[in-house]
Coordinates of C-alpha atoms (C1' of nucleotides) in Angstrom, one line a residue:
Chain B
M27 CA 48.0 148.0 34.2
P28 CA 45.2 145.4 34.1
Y29 CA 45.9 142.0 35.5
D30 CA 44.1 138.9 36.6
P31 CA 44.5 138.9 40.4
A32 CA 44.4 135.1 40.3
A33 CA 47.2 134.8 37.8
F34 CA 50.1 135.8 39.9
P35 CA 53.1 133.5 40.1
P36 CA 53.1 131.7 43.5
F37 CA 56.1 132.3 45.8
A38 CA 57.2 130.6 49.0
V39 CA 58.0 133.2 51.6
T40 CA 60.4 132.5 54.5
V41 CA 62.0 134.4 57.2
D42 CA 65.7 133.8 57.9
L43 CA 67.3 135.1 61.1
V44 CA 70.7 136.6 61.7
V45 CA 70.9 136.2 65.5
L46 CA 74.0 137.9 66.9
T47 CA 75.5 137.9 70.3
V48 CA 78.9 138.6 71.9
R49 CA 80.6 135.7 73.6
R50 CA 84.1 135.7 74.9
H51 CA 85.0 139.0 73.2
A52 CA 83.8 137.7 69.8
L53 CA 80.8 138.5 67.7
C54 CA 78.9 135.2 67.2
A55 CA 75.9 134.2 65.1
L56 CA 73.5 131.4 65.5
A57 CA 73.8 128.6 63.0
V58 CA 71.9 125.5 62.5
R59 CA 73.0 122.4 60.6
R60 CA 70.8 121.3 57.8
G61 CA 69.5 117.8 58.1
E62 CA 68.2 117.3 54.6
P63 CA 69.0 118.3 51.0
P64 CA 69.8 120.7 49.6
F65 CA 73.0 121.6 51.4
Q66 CA 72.5 118.6 53.7
G67 CA 75.0 118.7 56.6
R68 CA 76.0 122.3 55.9
W69 CA 75.5 125.2 58.3
A70 CA 72.7 127.7 57.7
L71 CA 70.9 130.5 59.3
P72 CA 67.8 129.6 61.3
G73 CA 64.5 130.3 59.5
G74 CA 61.3 128.8 58.2
F75 CA 58.2 129.4 56.2
V76 CA 55.9 132.2 57.0
R77 CA 52.5 130.8 57.8
A78 CA 49.4 131.5 55.7
D79 CA 48.0 134.1 58.1
E80 CA 51.1 135.3 59.9
D81 CA 52.8 138.7 59.8
L82 CA 56.4 138.7 58.8
T83 CA 57.6 140.1 62.1
A84 CA 55.5 137.5 64.0
A85 CA 57.0 134.8 61.9
A86 CA 60.5 136.0 62.7
A87 CA 59.7 136.3 66.4
R88 CA 58.2 132.8 66.4
E89 CA 61.4 131.4 64.8
L90 CA 63.5 133.3 67.2
A91 CA 61.6 131.9 70.2
E92 CA 61.8 128.4 68.8
E93 CA 65.5 128.5 68.3
T94 CA 66.6 130.4 71.3
G95 CA 63.8 130.9 73.8
L96 CA 64.3 134.6 73.4
L97 CA 61.3 137.0 73.2
A98 CA 61.3 139.7 70.6
H99 CA 61.6 143.0 72.4
D100 CA 59.0 145.7 71.8
P101 CA 61.0 148.9 72.3
A102 CA 57.9 150.6 73.8
V103 CA 58.0 148.6 77.0
P104 CA 60.8 147.9 79.5
A105 CA 62.9 145.0 78.4
P106 CA 61.8 141.7 80.0
P107 CA 64.7 139.5 81.1
N108 CA 64.8 137.3 78.0
A109 CA 64.4 140.0 75.5
A110 CA 66.2 140.4 72.2
H111 CA 66.1 143.3 69.7
L112 CA 64.5 142.2 66.5
E113 CA 64.2 144.2 63.2
Q114 CA 63.8 143.5 59.6
L115 CA 67.0 143.3 57.7
A116 CA 66.4 142.9 54.0
T117 CA 64.7 140.6 51.5
Y118 CA 66.5 138.2 49.2
G119 CA 64.7 136.8 46.2
D120 CA 67.1 135.7 43.5
P121 CA 65.2 133.2 41.4
K122 CA 68.0 130.7 41.8
R123 CA 68.7 131.1 45.5
D124 CA 66.8 127.9 46.4
P125 CA 67.2 125.1 43.9
R126 CA 63.9 123.5 44.8
M127 CA 61.5 126.4 44.1
R128 CA 61.0 130.1 44.0
V129 CA 61.6 131.3 47.6
V130 CA 61.7 134.9 48.8
S131 CA 63.3 135.2 52.2
V132 CA 62.7 138.2 54.4
A133 CA 65.8 138.3 56.6
H134 CA 65.6 139.6 60.1
L135 CA 68.3 140.8 62.5
A136 CA 68.2 139.9 66.2
L137 CA 70.6 141.1 68.8
A138 CA 70.7 139.1 72.0
P139 CA 72.7 139.2 75.3
D140 CA 75.1 136.3 75.8
L141 CA 73.0 133.2 76.5
P142 CA 74.0 130.3 78.6
A143 CA 73.9 127.9 75.6
P144 CA 71.8 127.6 72.5
R145 CA 68.6 125.9 73.7
P146 CA 68.3 123.1 71.2
G147 CA 64.9 122.9 69.7
G148 CA 66.4 119.7 68.3
D149 CA 69.6 118.1 69.4
A150 CA 72.6 120.1 70.5
H151 CA 74.7 119.1 67.5
S152 CA 72.4 120.9 65.1
V153 CA 72.5 124.4 66.7
R154 CA 75.5 126.5 67.7
W155 CA 77.0 129.9 68.2
A156 CA 79.9 130.5 65.8
P157 CA 82.1 133.5 65.5
V158 CA 81.0 135.4 62.4
E159 CA 84.5 135.4 60.9
S160 CA 84.6 131.6 60.8
L161 CA 81.1 131.5 59.3
L162 CA 82.0 134.0 56.6
D163 CA 85.4 132.7 56.0
Q164 CA 85.2 130.6 52.8
D165 CA 88.7 129.3 53.0
G166 CA 88.8 128.0 56.5
T167 CA 91.5 130.4 57.3
F168 CA 90.0 131.2 60.7
S169 CA 88.5 127.8 61.3
R170 CA 90.4 124.7 62.2
D171 CA 87.0 123.1 62.4
A172 CA 86.8 120.8 59.4
E173 CA 83.0 120.7 59.3
Q174 CA 83.0 124.5 59.4
A175 CA 85.1 125.0 56.4
A176 CA 82.2 124.7 54.0
P177 CA 80.4 128.0 53.3
L178 CA 77.0 128.6 54.6
A179 CA 74.0 127.1 52.7
F180 CA 72.1 129.1 50.1
D181 CA 72.9 132.8 50.1
H182 CA 73.2 132.8 53.8
A183 CA 76.8 134.1 53.8
R184 CA 75.6 137.2 52.1
I185 CA 72.7 137.6 54.5
L186 CA 74.9 137.2 57.5
A187 CA 77.4 139.7 56.1
D188 CA 74.6 142.2 55.6
G189 CA 73.3 141.6 59.1
V190 CA 76.7 142.1 60.6
E191 CA 77.3 145.2 58.6
R192 CA 73.9 146.5 59.8
A193 CA 74.8 145.8 63.4
R194 CA 78.2 147.4 63.1
S195 CA 76.8 150.6 61.7
K196 CA 73.7 150.8 63.8
I197 CA 75.6 150.8 67.1
E198 CA 77.3 153.9 65.9
Y199 CA 74.3 156.1 66.0
S200 CA 71.9 154.2 68.3
S201 CA 71.9 152.7 71.7
L202 CA 71.5 149.3 70.3
A203 CA 74.7 148.0 71.7
T204 CA 72.9 147.6 75.0
A205 CA 70.8 144.9 73.4
F206 CA 74.0 142.7 73.6
C207 CA 74.2 143.3 77.4
P208 CA 72.3 141.9 80.3
Q209 CA 69.7 144.1 81.9
E210 CA 72.4 145.6 84.2
F211 CA 75.9 146.1 82.9
T212 CA 78.9 148.2 83.4
V213 CA 80.5 150.7 81.2
G214 CA 83.4 148.3 80.6
E215 CA 81.1 145.5 79.5
L216 CA 79.4 147.9 77.1
R217 CA 82.8 148.9 75.8
R218 CA 83.7 145.3 75.2
V219 CA 80.6 144.9 73.1
Y220 CA 81.7 147.7 70.9
E221 CA 85.1 146.3 70.7
A222 CA 83.9 142.9 69.7
V223 CA 81.4 144.1 67.1
W224 CA 83.8 146.5 65.5
G225 CA 86.9 144.4 66.1
V226 CA 88.9 147.4 67.4
A227 CA 90.2 148.5 70.8
L228 CA 88.7 151.6 72.3
D229 CA 90.2 154.0 74.9
P230 CA 88.4 153.2 78.1
R231 CA 88.6 156.7 79.4
N232 CA 87.2 158.4 76.3
F233 CA 84.5 155.7 76.0
H234 CA 83.5 156.2 79.6
R235 CA 83.3 160.0 79.1
K236 CA 81.2 159.5 75.9
V237 CA 78.6 157.1 77.2
T238 CA 78.1 158.6 80.6
G239 CA 78.0 162.1 79.0
T240 CA 75.3 161.2 76.5
P241 CA 71.9 162.0 78.1
G242 CA 69.4 159.2 78.2
F243 CA 71.9 156.5 77.1
L244 CA 72.6 155.0 80.5
V245 CA 70.9 155.3 83.8
P246 CA 72.8 154.2 87.0
T247 CA 71.0 151.5 89.1
G248 CA 73.0 152.4 92.2
G249 CA 74.6 149.0 92.4
T250 CA 78.2 148.0 91.7
T251 CA 79.9 144.8 90.6
T252 CA 83.3 143.3 90.5
R253 CA 82.5 140.5 88.2
Q254 CA 85.1 141.8 85.7
G255 CA 87.8 142.0 88.4
G256 CA 89.5 145.1 89.5
R257 CA 87.9 148.1 91.0
P258 CA 84.1 147.8 91.5
A259 CA 82.2 149.3 88.6
Q260 CA 78.9 151.1 88.6
L261 CA 75.9 149.2 87.2
F262 CA 73.7 150.8 84.5
R263 CA 70.5 150.1 82.7
A264 CA 69.7 151.2 79.2
G265 CA 68.1 154.6 79.2
G266 CA 65.2 155.6 77.1
A267 CA 67.2 157.2 74.3
T268 CA 67.4 155.2 71.1
L269 CA 69.4 157.7 69.0
L270 CA 72.9 158.8 69.8
N271 CA 73.6 162.4 68.9
P272 CA 76.4 162.9 68.3
P273 CA 77.1 159.3 67.4
M274 CA 79.7 157.0 68.7
L275 CA 82.6 157.2 66.3
R276 CA 84.0 154.0 64.9
P277 CA 87.8 154.3 64.5
E278 CA 88.8 154.0 60.9
V279 CA 90.5 150.6 60.9
Chain V
M8 CA 62.4 121.0 61.4
P9 CA 61.0 118.6 58.7
Y10 CA 58.6 119.9 56.2
D11 CA 57.1 119.1 52.9
P12 CA 58.6 121.5 50.4
A13 CA 55.4 121.4 48.3
A14 CA 53.3 122.3 51.3
F15 CA 54.2 125.9 51.7
P16 CA 51.4 128.5 51.6
P17 CA 51.5 130.4 48.3
F18 CA 52.1 134.2 48.4
A19 CA 51.9 136.9 45.7
V20 CA 55.1 139.0 45.7
T21 CA 55.1 142.5 44.4
V22 CA 57.4 145.4 44.3
D23 CA 56.2 148.9 45.2
L24 CA 58.2 152.0 44.4
V25 CA 58.8 155.1 46.4
V26 CA 60.2 157.4 43.7
L27 CA 61.3 160.7 45.0
T28 CA 62.5 163.9 43.3
V29 CA 62.8 167.5 44.2
R30 CA 60.6 169.9 42.2
R31 CA 60.2 173.6 42.9
H32 CA 61.8 173.3 46.3
A33 CA 59.6 170.5 47.4
L34 CA 60.2 166.8 47.9
C35 CA 57.8 165.0 45.6
A36 CA 56.8 161.4 45.1
L37 CA 55.4 159.6 42.1
A38 CA 51.8 158.5 42.6
V39 CA 49.5 156.6 40.3
R40 CA 45.8 156.5 40.3
R41 CA 44.2 153.1 40.7
G42 CA 41.8 152.2 37.9
E43 CA 40.2 149.3 39.6
P44 CA 39.1 148.0 43.0
P45 CA 40.2 147.8 45.7
F46 CA 40.8 151.5 46.4
Q47 CA 39.6 152.4 42.9
G48 CA 40.2 156.0 42.1
R49 CA 42.6 156.4 45.0
W50 CA 46.3 157.3 44.6
A51 CA 48.9 154.6 45.2
L52 CA 52.6 154.0 44.8
P53 CA 53.6 152.5 41.4
G54 CA 54.3 148.8 41.6
G55 CA 53.4 145.4 40.3
F56 CA 53.9 141.7 40.5
V57 CA 57.3 140.1 40.4
R58 CA 57.5 137.8 37.5
A59 CA 58.1 134.1 37.9
D60 CA 61.8 134.2 37.0
E61 CA 62.7 137.7 37.9
D62 CA 65.0 139.1 40.6
L63 CA 63.5 141.5 43.0
T64 CA 65.8 144.3 42.0
A65 CA 65.1 143.6 38.3
A66 CA 61.4 143.8 38.9
A67 CA 61.8 147.2 40.7
A68 CA 64.0 148.5 37.9
R69 CA 61.5 147.3 35.3
E70 CA 58.6 149.0 37.1
L71 CA 60.7 152.2 37.4
A72 CA 61.5 152.2 33.7
E73 CA 57.9 151.6 32.8
E74 CA 56.6 154.5 34.9
T75 CA 59.3 157.0 34.4
G76 CA 61.7 156.0 31.7
L77 CA 64.5 156.1 34.2
L78 CA 67.2 153.6 34.3
A79 CA 68.3 152.1 37.6
H80 CA 71.8 153.3 38.3
D81 CA 74.6 150.8 39.0
P82 CA 76.9 152.7 41.4
A83 CA 79.9 151.0 39.8
V84 CA 79.7 152.8 36.5
P85 CA 79.4 156.5 35.8
A86 CA 75.9 157.7 35.8
P87 CA 74.1 157.7 32.4
P88 CA 72.0 160.7 31.7
N89 CA 68.7 159.1 32.7
A90 CA 69.9 157.4 35.8
A91 CA 68.2 157.1 39.2
H92 CA 69.4 155.6 42.4
L93 CA 67.5 152.5 43.3
E94 CA 67.8 150.5 46.5
Q95 CA 65.6 148.1 48.5
L96 CA 63.6 149.8 51.2
A97 CA 61.7 147.2 53.3
T98 CA 59.2 144.5 52.9
Y99 CA 55.6 144.7 54.0
G100 CA 53.6 141.5 54.6
D101 CA 50.7 142.1 56.9
P102 CA 48.2 139.4 56.1
K103 CA 45.4 142.0 55.7
R104 CA 47.3 144.6 53.7
D105 CA 45.5 143.5 50.5
P106 CA 41.9 142.4 50.8
R107 CA 42.1 140.2 47.8
M108 CA 44.8 137.8 48.8
R109 CA 48.1 137.4 50.6
V110 CA 50.5 139.8 49.1
V111 CA 54.1 140.5 50.3
S112 CA 55.4 143.7 48.9
V113 CA 59.1 144.4 48.6
A114 CA 59.3 148.2 48.6
H115 CA 62.1 149.9 46.8
L116 CA 63.3 153.5 47.0
A117 CA 64.3 155.4 43.9
L118 CA 65.8 158.9 43.9
A119 CA 65.7 160.8 40.6
P120 CA 66.6 164.2 39.3
D121 CA 63.8 166.5 38.4
L122 CA 62.2 165.2 35.3
P123 CA 60.4 167.2 32.6
A124 CA 57.1 165.5 33.4
P125 CA 55.9 162.1 34.4
R126 CA 56.1 160.1 31.2
P127 CA 52.7 158.5 31.2
G128 CA 52.8 154.8 30.6
G129 CA 49.1 155.3 30.5
D130 CA 47.2 158.6 30.4
A131 CA 48.5 161.7 32.1
H132 CA 45.7 161.7 34.5
S133 CA 46.8 158.5 36.2
V134 CA 50.4 159.4 37.0
R135 CA 51.7 162.5 38.8
W136 CA 54.3 164.0 41.1
A137 CA 52.8 165.1 44.3
P138 CA 54.5 166.7 47.3
V139 CA 55.0 164.1 50.0
E140 CA 53.3 166.2 52.7
S141 CA 50.1 166.2 50.6
L142 CA 50.3 162.5 50.0
L143 CA 51.0 161.7 53.7
D144 CA 48.5 164.3 55.0
Q145 CA 45.4 162.4 55.9
D146 CA 43.2 165.4 56.7
G147 CA 43.8 167.4 53.5
T148 CA 45.5 170.1 55.6
F149 CA 48.1 170.7 52.9
S150 CA 46.0 169.8 50.0
R151 CA 43.3 171.9 48.4
D152 CA 43.0 169.2 45.9
A153 CA 39.8 167.4 46.6
E154 CA 40.7 164.1 45.0
Q155 CA 44.0 164.2 47.0
A156 CA 42.3 164.3 50.3
A157 CA 41.8 160.5 50.4
P158 CA 44.8 158.7 51.9
L159 CA 47.0 156.5 49.8
A160 CA 45.7 153.0 49.0
F161 CA 46.7 149.9 50.9
D162 CA 49.5 150.6 53.4
H163 CA 51.3 152.9 50.9
A164 CA 51.3 155.9 53.3
R165 CA 53.4 153.9 55.7
I166 CA 55.7 152.8 52.9
L167 CA 56.0 156.3 51.6
A168 CA 56.8 157.6 55.1
D169 CA 59.4 155.0 55.5
G170 CA 61.0 155.8 52.2
V171 CA 61.0 159.5 52.9
E172 CA 62.6 158.9 56.3
R173 CA 65.2 156.7 54.7
A174 CA 66.1 159.4 52.2
R175 CA 66.2 162.0 54.9
S176 CA 68.6 160.1 57.0
K177 CA 70.7 158.7 54.1
I178 CA 71.7 162.1 52.7
E179 CA 73.2 162.8 56.1
Y180 CA 76.0 160.3 55.8
S181 CA 76.2 159.6 52.1
S182 CA 76.5 161.5 48.9
L183 CA 73.1 160.3 47.8
A184 CA 71.7 163.9 47.6
T185 CA 73.5 164.1 44.3
A186 CA 71.1 161.6 42.9
F187 CA 68.5 164.3 43.0
C188 CA 70.6 166.6 40.9
P189 CA 71.3 166.6 37.2
Q190 CA 74.7 165.4 36.1
E191 CA 76.2 168.8 36.5
F192 CA 75.0 171.0 39.3
T193 CA 76.1 173.9 41.5
V194 CA 76.7 173.9 45.2
G195 CA 73.6 176.0 45.6
E196 CA 71.5 173.5 43.7
L197 CA 72.7 170.8 45.9
R198 CA 72.0 172.9 49.0
R199 CA 68.4 173.4 47.8
V200 CA 68.1 169.6 47.6
Y201 CA 69.0 169.2 51.2
E202 CA 66.7 172.0 52.2
A203 CA 63.8 170.5 50.3
V204 CA 64.4 167.0 51.6
W205 CA 64.9 168.1 55.2
G206 CA 62.5 171.0 55.1
V207 CA 65.0 173.4 56.7
A208 CA 67.1 176.3 55.7
L209 CA 70.8 175.8 55.6
D210 CA 73.5 178.5 55.8
P211 CA 74.9 178.8 52.3
R212 CA 78.4 179.7 53.5
N213 CA 78.8 176.8 55.9
F214 CA 77.2 174.4 53.4
H215 CA 79.6 175.5 50.7
R216 CA 82.6 175.0 53.1
K217 CA 81.4 171.6 54.1
V218 CA 80.7 170.1 50.6
T219 CA 83.7 171.5 48.9
G220 CA 85.9 170.5 51.8
T221 CA 84.8 166.9 51.8
P222 CA 87.3 164.9 49.6
G223 CA 85.6 162.9 46.9
F224 CA 82.2 164.4 47.3
L225 CA 82.3 166.9 44.4
V226 CA 84.6 167.3 41.4
P227 CA 84.6 170.6 39.5
T228 CA 83.9 170.3 35.8
G229 CA 85.4 173.7 35.1
G230 CA 82.3 175.2 33.8
T231 CA 80.0 177.7 35.4
T232 CA 76.4 178.6 35.1
T233 CA 74.1 181.5 36.0
R234 CA 70.9 179.5 35.6
Q235 CA 70.0 180.3 39.2
G236 CA 70.6 184.0 38.7
G237 CA 73.2 186.0 40.5
R238 CA 76.9 185.5 40.3
P239 CA 78.0 182.6 38.1
A240 CA 78.5 179.4 40.1
Q241 CA 80.9 176.6 39.5
L242 CA 79.6 173.4 38.1
F243 CA 80.4 170.1 39.8
R244 CA 79.8 166.4 39.2
A245 CA 79.3 163.8 41.9
G246 CA 82.7 162.5 43.0
G247 CA 83.4 158.8 43.7
A248 CA 82.9 159.0 47.4
T249 CA 79.7 157.4 48.7
L250 CA 80.1 157.9 52.4
L251 CA 80.4 161.3 54.0
N252 CA 82.7 161.3 57.0
P253 CA 82.0 163.3 59.0
P254 CA 78.4 163.4 58.0
M255 CA 76.3 166.4 57.0
L256 CA 74.5 167.5 60.1
R257 CA 70.8 167.8 59.9
P258 CA 69.7 170.8 62.1
E259 CA 67.5 169.6 64.9
V260 CA 63.8 170.5 64.2
Chain G
dG27 C1' 99.2 141.9 105.6
dA28 C1' 102.1 144.1 101.8
dT29 C1' 102.5 144.0 97.0
dC30 C1' 100.9 143.7 92.4
dA31 C1' 97.9 143.1 88.5
dT32 C1' 93.6 144.6 86.9
dA33 C1' 89.8 147.5 85.9
dG34 C1' 87.3 151.8 86.7
dT35 C1' 87.0 156.9 86.9
dC36 C1' 88.4 161.8 86.6
dG37 C1' 91.1 165.5 84.3
dT38 C1' 93.9 168.0 80.9
dC39 C1' 95.4 169.4 76.5
dT40 C1' 95.3 169.9 71.6
dT41 C1' 93.0 169.5 67.4
dC42 C1' 89.2 169.5 64.4
dC43 C1' 84.5 170.7 63.1
dT44 C1' 80.6 173.4 63.3
dG45 C1' 77.5 177.4 63.7
dA46 C1' 77.1 182.3 63.5
dC47 C1' 78.0 185.9 60.7
dG48 C1' 80.8 189.8 58.3
dA49 C1' 82.6 190.9 53.8
dT50 C1' 83.5 190.6 48.9
dA51 C1' 82.5 189.1 44.0
dA52 C1' 80.0 188.7 39.8
dT53 C1' 75.9 188.5 37.4
dC54 C1' 71.0 190.5 35.8
dA55 C1' 67.0 193.7 35.8
dG56 C1' 65.6 198.2 35.9
Chain R
dC18 C1' 74.4 203.2 37.4
dT19 C1' 71.9 201.0 41.2
dG20 C1' 69.9 197.5 43.6
dA21 C1' 68.7 192.6 44.0
dT22 C1' 70.4 188.1 43.9
dT23 C1' 73.5 184.4 44.3
dA24 C1' 78.2 182.7 45.1
dT25 C1' 82.4 182.5 47.7
dC26 C1' 86.0 183.5 51.2
dG27 C1' 87.3 184.6 56.0
dT28 C1' 87.0 185.0 61.0
dC29 C1' 85.8 183.7 65.6
dA30 C1' 83.9 181.1 69.5
dG31 C1' 82.2 176.7 71.4
dG32 C1' 81.9 171.8 71.6
dA33 C1' 83.5 167.1 70.8
dA34 C1' 87.0 163.7 70.3
dG35 C1' 91.7 161.6 70.5
dA36 C1' 95.8 161.1 73.3
dC37 C1' 97.3 160.3 77.6
dG38 C1' 98.5 161.2 82.8
dA39 C1' 96.9 160.3 87.4
dC40 C1' 94.4 158.2 90.9
dT41 C1' 91.2 154.6 93.0
dA42 C1' 89.4 150.3 94.7
dT43 C1' 89.1 145.7 94.3
dG44 C1' 91.1 140.5 94.2
dA45 C1' 95.2 137.5 93.8
dT46 C1' 99.7 136.3 95.4
dC47 C1' 103.6 135.9 98.2

DNA sequence: GATCATAGTCGTCTTCCTGACGATAATCAG
DNA sequence: CTGATTATCGTCAGGAAGACGACTATGATC
């Protein structure tokens, strides 16, 4: 297939981020308010152009740091305090997805522990954590928030839905749920992550048996905490294992 | 983050295809020989530029049809005779991956039944099915074929490896293995697909129990065949189910 | 300080699924 | 007819998960 290498159609390439965290028992995503057309005033996923000499992953990590102060986490090294899991999600390139020009967006998925507050790269009104149901809900059924009723800009609702689905399925067969937890956490805290991401209630006893019985998933630190109330709970760190075999079973609805 | 919409760096966007099939008990991928620099004479994955007003999936389907005559299969409708499964794999955008210019490649994965022969869009010397081990093998250990010893062009070895890994894991928890089979197939033929993709031997009795006992996986057509020799085997079509629950377990190692 | 609510942790029992493997059935090649 | 080959059914033991009872160790409240 002969071609003229100089005759390719030019595209803009962006990265968009689905940044998920668990706050107050709810799965939340980072959203930014658009300050300019198109979709001015609407909420969108954070993102931006890939620079001329920048790798896709590097661009996603840069955007993540700019929006949240989080560092992308290289799975090979022990997690630094402010680390988030970052992975490529999918690429969206419908010719009409951006009315201005032809834009191909390489979406990335980031999973972060609960942060004190979104560190505003700009003003605090333009960045927020929002429960994913309210962002995906087109009718405002879940949202009393008038300015939230509008759907996300561009095709970001679809991207967010894909990211949430990826996270939901990936915590089944990997230890990725620990990415939502602080460095040290209890079995109960990890269980509340699963419950929030899946939107189900899990039996605390069976969950405890499962996670403590899976080799390499959790390593005890020796400490205990009562920050959740009740009897003191053991503290754990994420073990080296990344794949859960057999997987954690998601209850069928 | 204000920006000038006209000031984005221009990228070339391509689609590359990992087309897999099972031939003679081996997992094979479609490879094309490059006719021009860079990597002239080396084998590469089929692919090409995305057109100015073309969706990514449409571009992948077009390339697939050009190289193989296969149609991309919409899972919503019953499979036409010449259908292949097509899905997005991942996107590769290292700034140095193409020495000529900045190219972002959206790789797709296609799974096809065994075809009579690669329909040459060009001459037969430039397209072929090759066992994935020989394509991924950098040292020529598996390949006596001198012209095969060179690794794949660009980062295509990495892309192929990712595609193979996706296929290997996806047939665990989905009914996708049927995409490697003709419209009607026997349990034994399906088992040989699993064995070829995973590179393991499976117990025929347990496999038979598993696949026939999973609702929606297989529907009997009523016919039988002896094309594999031995006792006549029932013919099946792929059922509507896409997710296997519980999954097919891949033997460790 | 006793009581209670709250969370964590350990056990038991039943059910289901899998892996290992014996046995039988139906074809084809000689 | 005999043996090779593939398909299919059955049995049994071991492991994992769901359901749930019981007990433990805190802080909060009276």
